[in-house]
Coordinates of C-alpha atoms and ligand atoms in Angstrom, one line a residue:
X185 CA 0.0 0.0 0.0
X186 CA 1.4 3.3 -1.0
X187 CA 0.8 6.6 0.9
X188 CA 0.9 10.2 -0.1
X189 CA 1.0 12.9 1.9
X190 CA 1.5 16.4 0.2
X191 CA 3.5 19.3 2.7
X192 CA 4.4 16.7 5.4
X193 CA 5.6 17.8 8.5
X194 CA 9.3 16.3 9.7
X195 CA 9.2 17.1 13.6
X196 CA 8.6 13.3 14.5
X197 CA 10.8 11.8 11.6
X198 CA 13.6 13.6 12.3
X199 CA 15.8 12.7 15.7
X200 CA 17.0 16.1 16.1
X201 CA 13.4 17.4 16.2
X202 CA 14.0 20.4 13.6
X203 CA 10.1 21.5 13.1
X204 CA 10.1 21.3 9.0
X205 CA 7.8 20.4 6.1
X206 CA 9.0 18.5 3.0
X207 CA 6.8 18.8 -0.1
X208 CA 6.0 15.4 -0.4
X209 CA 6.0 12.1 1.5
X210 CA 5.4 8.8 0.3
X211 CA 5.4 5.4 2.1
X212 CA 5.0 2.3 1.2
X213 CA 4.5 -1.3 2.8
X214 CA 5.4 -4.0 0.0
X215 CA 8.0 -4.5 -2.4
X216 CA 5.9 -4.1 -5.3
X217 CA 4.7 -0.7 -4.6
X218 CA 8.1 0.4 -6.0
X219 CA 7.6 -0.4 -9.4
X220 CA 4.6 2.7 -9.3
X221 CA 6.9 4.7 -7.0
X222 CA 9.7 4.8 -9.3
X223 CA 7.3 5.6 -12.6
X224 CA 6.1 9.0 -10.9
X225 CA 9.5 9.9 -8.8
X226 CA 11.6 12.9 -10.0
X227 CA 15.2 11.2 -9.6
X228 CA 17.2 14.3 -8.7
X229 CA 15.1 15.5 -5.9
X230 CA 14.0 12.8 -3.4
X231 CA 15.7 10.6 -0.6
X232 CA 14.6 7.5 1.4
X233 CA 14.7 8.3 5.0
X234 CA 14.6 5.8 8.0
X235 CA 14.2 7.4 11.4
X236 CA 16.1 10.4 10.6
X237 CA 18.2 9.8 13.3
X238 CA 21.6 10.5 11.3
X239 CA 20.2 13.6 9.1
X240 CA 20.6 17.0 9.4
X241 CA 17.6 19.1 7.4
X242 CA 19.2 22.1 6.6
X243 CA 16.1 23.6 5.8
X244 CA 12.5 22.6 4.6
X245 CA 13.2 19.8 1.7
X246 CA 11.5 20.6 -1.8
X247 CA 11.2 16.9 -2.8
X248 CA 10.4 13.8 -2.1
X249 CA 11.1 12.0 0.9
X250 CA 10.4 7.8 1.1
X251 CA 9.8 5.9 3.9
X252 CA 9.7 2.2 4.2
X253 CA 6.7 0.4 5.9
X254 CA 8.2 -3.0 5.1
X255 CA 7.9 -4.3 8.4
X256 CA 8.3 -8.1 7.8
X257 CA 10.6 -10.5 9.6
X258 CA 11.7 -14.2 8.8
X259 CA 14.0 -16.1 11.1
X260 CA 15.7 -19.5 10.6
X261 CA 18.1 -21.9 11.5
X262 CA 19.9 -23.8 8.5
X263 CA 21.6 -27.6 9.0
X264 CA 24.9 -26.1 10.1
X265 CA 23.1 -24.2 13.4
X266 CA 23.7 -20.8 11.3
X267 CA 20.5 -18.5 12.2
X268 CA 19.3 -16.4 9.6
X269 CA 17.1 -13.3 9.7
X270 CA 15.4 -11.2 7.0
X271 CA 14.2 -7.8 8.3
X272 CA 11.9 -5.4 6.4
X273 CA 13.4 -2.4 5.3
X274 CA 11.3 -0.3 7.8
X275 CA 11.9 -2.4 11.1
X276 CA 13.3 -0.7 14.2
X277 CA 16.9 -1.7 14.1
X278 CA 17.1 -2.5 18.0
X279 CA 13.7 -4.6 17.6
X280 CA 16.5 -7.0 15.2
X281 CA 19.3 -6.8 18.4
X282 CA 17.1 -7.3 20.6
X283 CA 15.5 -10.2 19.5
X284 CA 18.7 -11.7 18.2
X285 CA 19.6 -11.4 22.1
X286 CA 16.6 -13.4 22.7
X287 CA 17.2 -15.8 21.0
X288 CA 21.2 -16.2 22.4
X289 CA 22.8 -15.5 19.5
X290 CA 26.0 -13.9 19.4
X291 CA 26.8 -10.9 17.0
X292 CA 24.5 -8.4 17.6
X293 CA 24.7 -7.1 20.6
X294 CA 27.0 -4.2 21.0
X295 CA 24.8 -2.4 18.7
X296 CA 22.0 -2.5 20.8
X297 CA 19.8 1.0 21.3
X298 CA 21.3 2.3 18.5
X299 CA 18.9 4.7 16.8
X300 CA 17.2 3.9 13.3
X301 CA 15.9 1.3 11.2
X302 CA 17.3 -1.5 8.9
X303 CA 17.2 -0.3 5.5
X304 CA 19.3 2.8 7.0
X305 CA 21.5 0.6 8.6
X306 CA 23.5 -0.6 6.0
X307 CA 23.6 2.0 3.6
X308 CA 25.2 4.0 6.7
X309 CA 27.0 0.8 8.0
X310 CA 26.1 1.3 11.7
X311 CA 28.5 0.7 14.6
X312 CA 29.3 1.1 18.3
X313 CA 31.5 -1.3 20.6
X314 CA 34.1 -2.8 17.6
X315 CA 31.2 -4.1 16.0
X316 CA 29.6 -2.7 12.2
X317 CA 26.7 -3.9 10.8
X318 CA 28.4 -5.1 8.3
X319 CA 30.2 -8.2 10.3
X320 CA 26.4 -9.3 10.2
X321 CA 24.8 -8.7 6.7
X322 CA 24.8 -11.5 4.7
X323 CA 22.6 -10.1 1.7
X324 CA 20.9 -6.8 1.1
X325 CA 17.8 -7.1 -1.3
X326 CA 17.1 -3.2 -3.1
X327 CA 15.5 -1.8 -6.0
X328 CA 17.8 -0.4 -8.5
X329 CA 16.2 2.7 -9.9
X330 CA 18.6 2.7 -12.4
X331 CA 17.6 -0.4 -14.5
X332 CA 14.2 -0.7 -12.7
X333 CA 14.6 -3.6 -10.9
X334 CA 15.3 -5.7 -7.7
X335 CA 18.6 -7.1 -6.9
X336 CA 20.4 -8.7 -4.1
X337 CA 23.8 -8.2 -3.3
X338 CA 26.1 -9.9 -1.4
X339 CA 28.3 -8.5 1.4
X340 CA 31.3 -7.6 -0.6
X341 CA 29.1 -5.9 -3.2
X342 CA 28.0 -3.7 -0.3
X343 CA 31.4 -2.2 -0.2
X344 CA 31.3 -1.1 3.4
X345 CA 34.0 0.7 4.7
X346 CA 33.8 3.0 8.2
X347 CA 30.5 4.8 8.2
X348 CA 30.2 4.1 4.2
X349 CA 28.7 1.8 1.7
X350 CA 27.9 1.3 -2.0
X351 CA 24.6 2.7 -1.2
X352 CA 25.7 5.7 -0.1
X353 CA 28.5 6.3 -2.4
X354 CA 25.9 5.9 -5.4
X355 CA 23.8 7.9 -3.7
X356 CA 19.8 7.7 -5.1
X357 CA 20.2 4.8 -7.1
X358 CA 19.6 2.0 -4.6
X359 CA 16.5 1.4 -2.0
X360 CA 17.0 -1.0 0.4
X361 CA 14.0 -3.5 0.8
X362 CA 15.5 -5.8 3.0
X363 CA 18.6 -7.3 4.8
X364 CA 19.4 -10.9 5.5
X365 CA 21.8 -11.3 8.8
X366 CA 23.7 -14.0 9.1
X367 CA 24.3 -15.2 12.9
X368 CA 27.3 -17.6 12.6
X369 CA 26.6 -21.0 15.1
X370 CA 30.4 -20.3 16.4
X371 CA 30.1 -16.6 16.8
X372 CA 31.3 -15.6 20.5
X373 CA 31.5 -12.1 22.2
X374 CA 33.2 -8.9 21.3
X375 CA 34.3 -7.6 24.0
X376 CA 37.6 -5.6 23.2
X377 CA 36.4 -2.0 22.9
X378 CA 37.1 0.2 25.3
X379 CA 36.5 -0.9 28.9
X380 CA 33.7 -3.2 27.7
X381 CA 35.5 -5.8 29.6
X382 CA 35.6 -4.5 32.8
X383 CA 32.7 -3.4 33.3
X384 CA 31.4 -7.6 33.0
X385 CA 34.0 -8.8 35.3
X386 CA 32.2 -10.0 37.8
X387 CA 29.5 -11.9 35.4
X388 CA 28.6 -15.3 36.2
X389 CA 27.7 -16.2 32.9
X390 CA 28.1 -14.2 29.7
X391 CA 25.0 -14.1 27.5
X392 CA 23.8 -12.1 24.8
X393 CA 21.2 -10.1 26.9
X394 CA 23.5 -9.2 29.4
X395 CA 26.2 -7.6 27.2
X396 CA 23.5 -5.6 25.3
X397 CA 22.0 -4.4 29.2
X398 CA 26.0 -3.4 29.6
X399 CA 26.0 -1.9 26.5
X400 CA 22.6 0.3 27.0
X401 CA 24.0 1.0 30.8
X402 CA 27.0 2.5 29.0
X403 CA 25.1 4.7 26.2
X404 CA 23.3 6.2 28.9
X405 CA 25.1 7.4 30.5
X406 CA 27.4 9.3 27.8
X407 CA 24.9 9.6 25.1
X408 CA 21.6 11.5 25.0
X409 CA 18.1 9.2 24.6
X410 CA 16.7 11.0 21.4
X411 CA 13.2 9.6 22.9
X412 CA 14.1 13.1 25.5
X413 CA 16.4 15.4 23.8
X414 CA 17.0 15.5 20.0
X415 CA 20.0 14.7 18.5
X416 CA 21.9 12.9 15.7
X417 CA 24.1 10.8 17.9
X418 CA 27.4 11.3 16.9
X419 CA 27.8 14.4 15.1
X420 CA 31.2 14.2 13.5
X421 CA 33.1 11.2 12.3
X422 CA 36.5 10.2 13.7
X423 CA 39.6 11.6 11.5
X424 CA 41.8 9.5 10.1
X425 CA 45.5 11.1 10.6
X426 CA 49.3 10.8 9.5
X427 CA 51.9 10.2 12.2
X428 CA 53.0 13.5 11.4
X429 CA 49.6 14.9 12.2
X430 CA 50.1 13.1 15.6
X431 CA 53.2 14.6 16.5
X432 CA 52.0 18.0 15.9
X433 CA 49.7 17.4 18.2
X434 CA 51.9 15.8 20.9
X435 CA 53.8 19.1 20.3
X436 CA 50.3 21.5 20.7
X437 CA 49.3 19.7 23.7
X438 CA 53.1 19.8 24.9
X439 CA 52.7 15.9 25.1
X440 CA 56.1 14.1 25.8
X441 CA 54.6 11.3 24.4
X442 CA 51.8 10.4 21.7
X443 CA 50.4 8.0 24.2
X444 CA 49.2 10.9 25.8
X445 CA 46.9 11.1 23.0
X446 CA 43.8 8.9 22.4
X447 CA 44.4 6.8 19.1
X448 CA 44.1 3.5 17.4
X449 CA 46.5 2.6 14.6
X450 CA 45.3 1.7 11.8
X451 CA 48.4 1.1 9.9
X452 CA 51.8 2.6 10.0
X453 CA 50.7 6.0 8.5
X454 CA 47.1 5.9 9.2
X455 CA 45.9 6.8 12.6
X456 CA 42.1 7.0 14.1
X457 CA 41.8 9.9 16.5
X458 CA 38.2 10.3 18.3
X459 CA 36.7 13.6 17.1
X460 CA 35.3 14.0 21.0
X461 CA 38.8 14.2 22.2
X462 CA 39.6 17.0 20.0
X463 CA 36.7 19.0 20.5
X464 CA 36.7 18.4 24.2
X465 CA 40.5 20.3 24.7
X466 CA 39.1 23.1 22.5
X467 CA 36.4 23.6 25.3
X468 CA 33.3 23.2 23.9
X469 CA 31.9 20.3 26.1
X470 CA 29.0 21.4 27.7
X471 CA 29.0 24.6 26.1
X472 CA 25.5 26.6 24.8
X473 CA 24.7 28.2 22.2
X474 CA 21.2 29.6 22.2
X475 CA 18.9 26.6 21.6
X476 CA 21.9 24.2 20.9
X477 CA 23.9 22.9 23.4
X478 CA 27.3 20.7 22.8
X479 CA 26.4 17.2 25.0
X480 CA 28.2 17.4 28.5
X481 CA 29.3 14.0 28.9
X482 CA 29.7 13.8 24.8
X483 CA 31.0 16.6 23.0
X484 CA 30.5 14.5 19.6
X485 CA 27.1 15.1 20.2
X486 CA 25.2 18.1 19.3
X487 CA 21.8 18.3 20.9
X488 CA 18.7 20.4 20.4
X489 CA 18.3 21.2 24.0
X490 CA 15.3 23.3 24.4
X491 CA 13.6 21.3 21.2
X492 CA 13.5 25.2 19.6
X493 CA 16.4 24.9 17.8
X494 CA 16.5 25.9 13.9
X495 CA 18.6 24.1 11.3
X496 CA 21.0 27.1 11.0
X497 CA 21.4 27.5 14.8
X498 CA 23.0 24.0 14.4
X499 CA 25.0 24.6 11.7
X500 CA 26.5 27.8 13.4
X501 CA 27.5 25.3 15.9
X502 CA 28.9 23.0 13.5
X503 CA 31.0 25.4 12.1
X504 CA 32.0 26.6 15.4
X505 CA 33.7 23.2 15.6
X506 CA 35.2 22.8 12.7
X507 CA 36.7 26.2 13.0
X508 CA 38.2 25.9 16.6
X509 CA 39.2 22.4 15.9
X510 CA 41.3 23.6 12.7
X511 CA 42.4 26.5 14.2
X512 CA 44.3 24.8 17.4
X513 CA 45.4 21.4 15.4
X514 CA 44.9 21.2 12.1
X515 CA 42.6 18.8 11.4
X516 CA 39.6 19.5 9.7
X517 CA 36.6 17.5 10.9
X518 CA 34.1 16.0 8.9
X519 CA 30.1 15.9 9.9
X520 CA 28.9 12.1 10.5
X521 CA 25.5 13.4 9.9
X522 CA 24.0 13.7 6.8
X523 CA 23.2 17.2 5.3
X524 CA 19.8 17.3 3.6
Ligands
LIG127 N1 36.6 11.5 24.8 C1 37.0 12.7 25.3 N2 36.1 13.5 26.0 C2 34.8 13.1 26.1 C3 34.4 11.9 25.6 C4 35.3 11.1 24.9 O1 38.2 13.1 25.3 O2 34.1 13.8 26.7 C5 37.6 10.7 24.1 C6 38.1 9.6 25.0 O3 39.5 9.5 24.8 C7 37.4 8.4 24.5 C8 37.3 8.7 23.0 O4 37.0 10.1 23.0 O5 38.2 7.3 24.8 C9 36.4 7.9 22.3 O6 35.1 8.0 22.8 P1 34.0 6.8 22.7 O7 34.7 5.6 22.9 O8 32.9 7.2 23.5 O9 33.5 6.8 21.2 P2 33.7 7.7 20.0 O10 34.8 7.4 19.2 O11 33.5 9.1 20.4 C10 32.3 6.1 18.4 C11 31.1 6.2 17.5 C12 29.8 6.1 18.3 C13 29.8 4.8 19.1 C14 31.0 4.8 20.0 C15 31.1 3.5 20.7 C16 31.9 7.5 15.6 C17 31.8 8.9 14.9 N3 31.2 7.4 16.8 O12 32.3 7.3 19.2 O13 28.7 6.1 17.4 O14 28.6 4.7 19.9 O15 32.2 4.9 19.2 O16 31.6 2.5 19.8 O17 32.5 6.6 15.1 C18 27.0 7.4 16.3 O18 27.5 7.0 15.3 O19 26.0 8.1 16.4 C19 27.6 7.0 17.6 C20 27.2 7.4 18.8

């Protein structure tokens, strides 16, 4: 069934809670409905949304926006013990962890309460805790606007990288329909990031469900629930630097050594720095800005704190960043959140 609804209003389909129209809305709850979609859809001005939990509206949208109401879910267990699950396009991504928790399967877990649905997931390539959603996806099923049809790609077709995929690098080309996890009969924990560890020492037992309560435990009490206060999660991504880079900022921060600095190697000249590091030695956590406030306990995270905030009041923030976090060390951040 296929919806229409002419000067939509965005508040609720936007996590940041920016109070905007877009000039047309259409969602659908089967597969098929795509084929009569796709006839009437002006290519070069439209986008498939999920929860808006990763988007920034820069303003009130001129388009088309799609929204998936496949909300379908199979699960299965093949002759090796592998489980399987196909999710509809428009299913709450947690509603996948949490029942892949349920059911004592290992994999999903440390992405549990992460904001958005599935068809999002992958062309964003979700991830928390040293685990993407793309150590899960087996297949992703999509319509090609390009040559009008359905096709289902494997997980190296997906070309996921950090934060990426091939549906986002051909942007507008490819809707997600569907995704097909695989839950491997021999996958264990992941517990290496961060202090993930510690904080389970003292468990008895290790299950699925109690790494994703650790997990939620955690988010709360660094991250913002966009349920209360809007957000995008993390606004900026993580840079990738040189070991040059690094030293320069051993040298700004009068370091005597780099361990002083947050970072994970990712080979000899490419180094991951977090973004909240950064922006936290150039003062803004905690700060506010009018309506916008940088997150106290999360300085990745923008937030709309009195839900009054406008698209440019965020933006002014953004730049505010940027700017500061050039100015001081040279790196030029880039926004995690999509600009719309
Ligand atoms: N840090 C500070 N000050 C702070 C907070 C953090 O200096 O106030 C430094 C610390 O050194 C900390 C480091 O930043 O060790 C990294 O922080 P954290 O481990 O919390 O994660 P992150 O790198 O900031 C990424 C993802 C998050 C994800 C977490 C956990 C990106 C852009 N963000 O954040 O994803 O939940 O790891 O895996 O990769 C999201 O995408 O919306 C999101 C929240």
């Amino acid at each position: 069934m296929i919806t229409t609804l002419e000067n939509y209003n965005l508040l609720h389909s936007n996590t940041f809670r920016l109070n905007i129209n877009c000039a047309r809305w259409i969602s659908y709850t089967s597969e098929s409905d795509l084929y009569d979609i796709s006839e009437k859809l002006d290519r070069h001005n439209f986008f498939s949304i999920g929860e808006g939990s990763n988007i920034l509206f820069t303003g009130d949208y001129s388009g088309t926006i799609l929204h998936s109401e496949i909300l379908d879910m199979e699960m299965s267990i093949d002759a090796n013990g592998d489980m399987f699950i196909i999710a509809g396009a428009g299913l709450k991504m947690d509603d996948i962890v949490y029942h892949t928790c349920l059911a004592g399967r290992w994999g999903m877990e440390n992405l549990s309460h992460i904001p958005g649905e599935v068809g999002a997931s992958v062309v964003q390539n979700v991830g928390a805790y040293g685990t993407e959603i793309k150590d899960l996806v087996d297949e992703v099923r999509c319509f090609d606007l390009q040559d009008n049809k359905f096709v289902t790609l494997k997980n190296k077709d997906c070309r996921f990288s950090y934060r990426n995929s091939l549906f986002k690098e051909q942007k507008g080309r490819y809707i997600v329909t569907k995704v097909k996890y695989k839950f491997a009969k021999e996958r264990e924990a992941n517990l290496e990031y961060g202090n993930l560890k510690d904080h389970l020492r003292d468990a008895d037992s290790l299950t699925p469900m109690l790494v994703r309560d650790t997990i939620i435990a955690i988010r709360d009490e660094k991250l913002p629930r966009v349920e209360e206060i809007g957000s995008a999660g993390s606004f900026f991504k993580n840079p990738i630097i040189s070991k040059k880079e690094l030293e320069n900022i051993q040298k700004i921060m009068g370091f005597e050594n780099v361990r002083q600095i947050p970072h994970y190697e990712i080979n000899h000249n490419e180094i991951k720095i977090p973004a909240a590091w950064l922006i936290d030695k150039c003062g803004f956590k905690g700060k506010r800005f009018g309506n916008v406030s940088v997150w106290e306990k999360q300085p990745l995270v923008i937030v709309n704190l009195t839900g009054k905030a406008t698209p440019e009041e965020i933006i002014d923030v953004e730049n505010k960043i940027i700017k500061e976090v050039v100015d001081k060390f040279g790196i030029t951040l880039s926004p995690e959140v999509e600009h719309i």
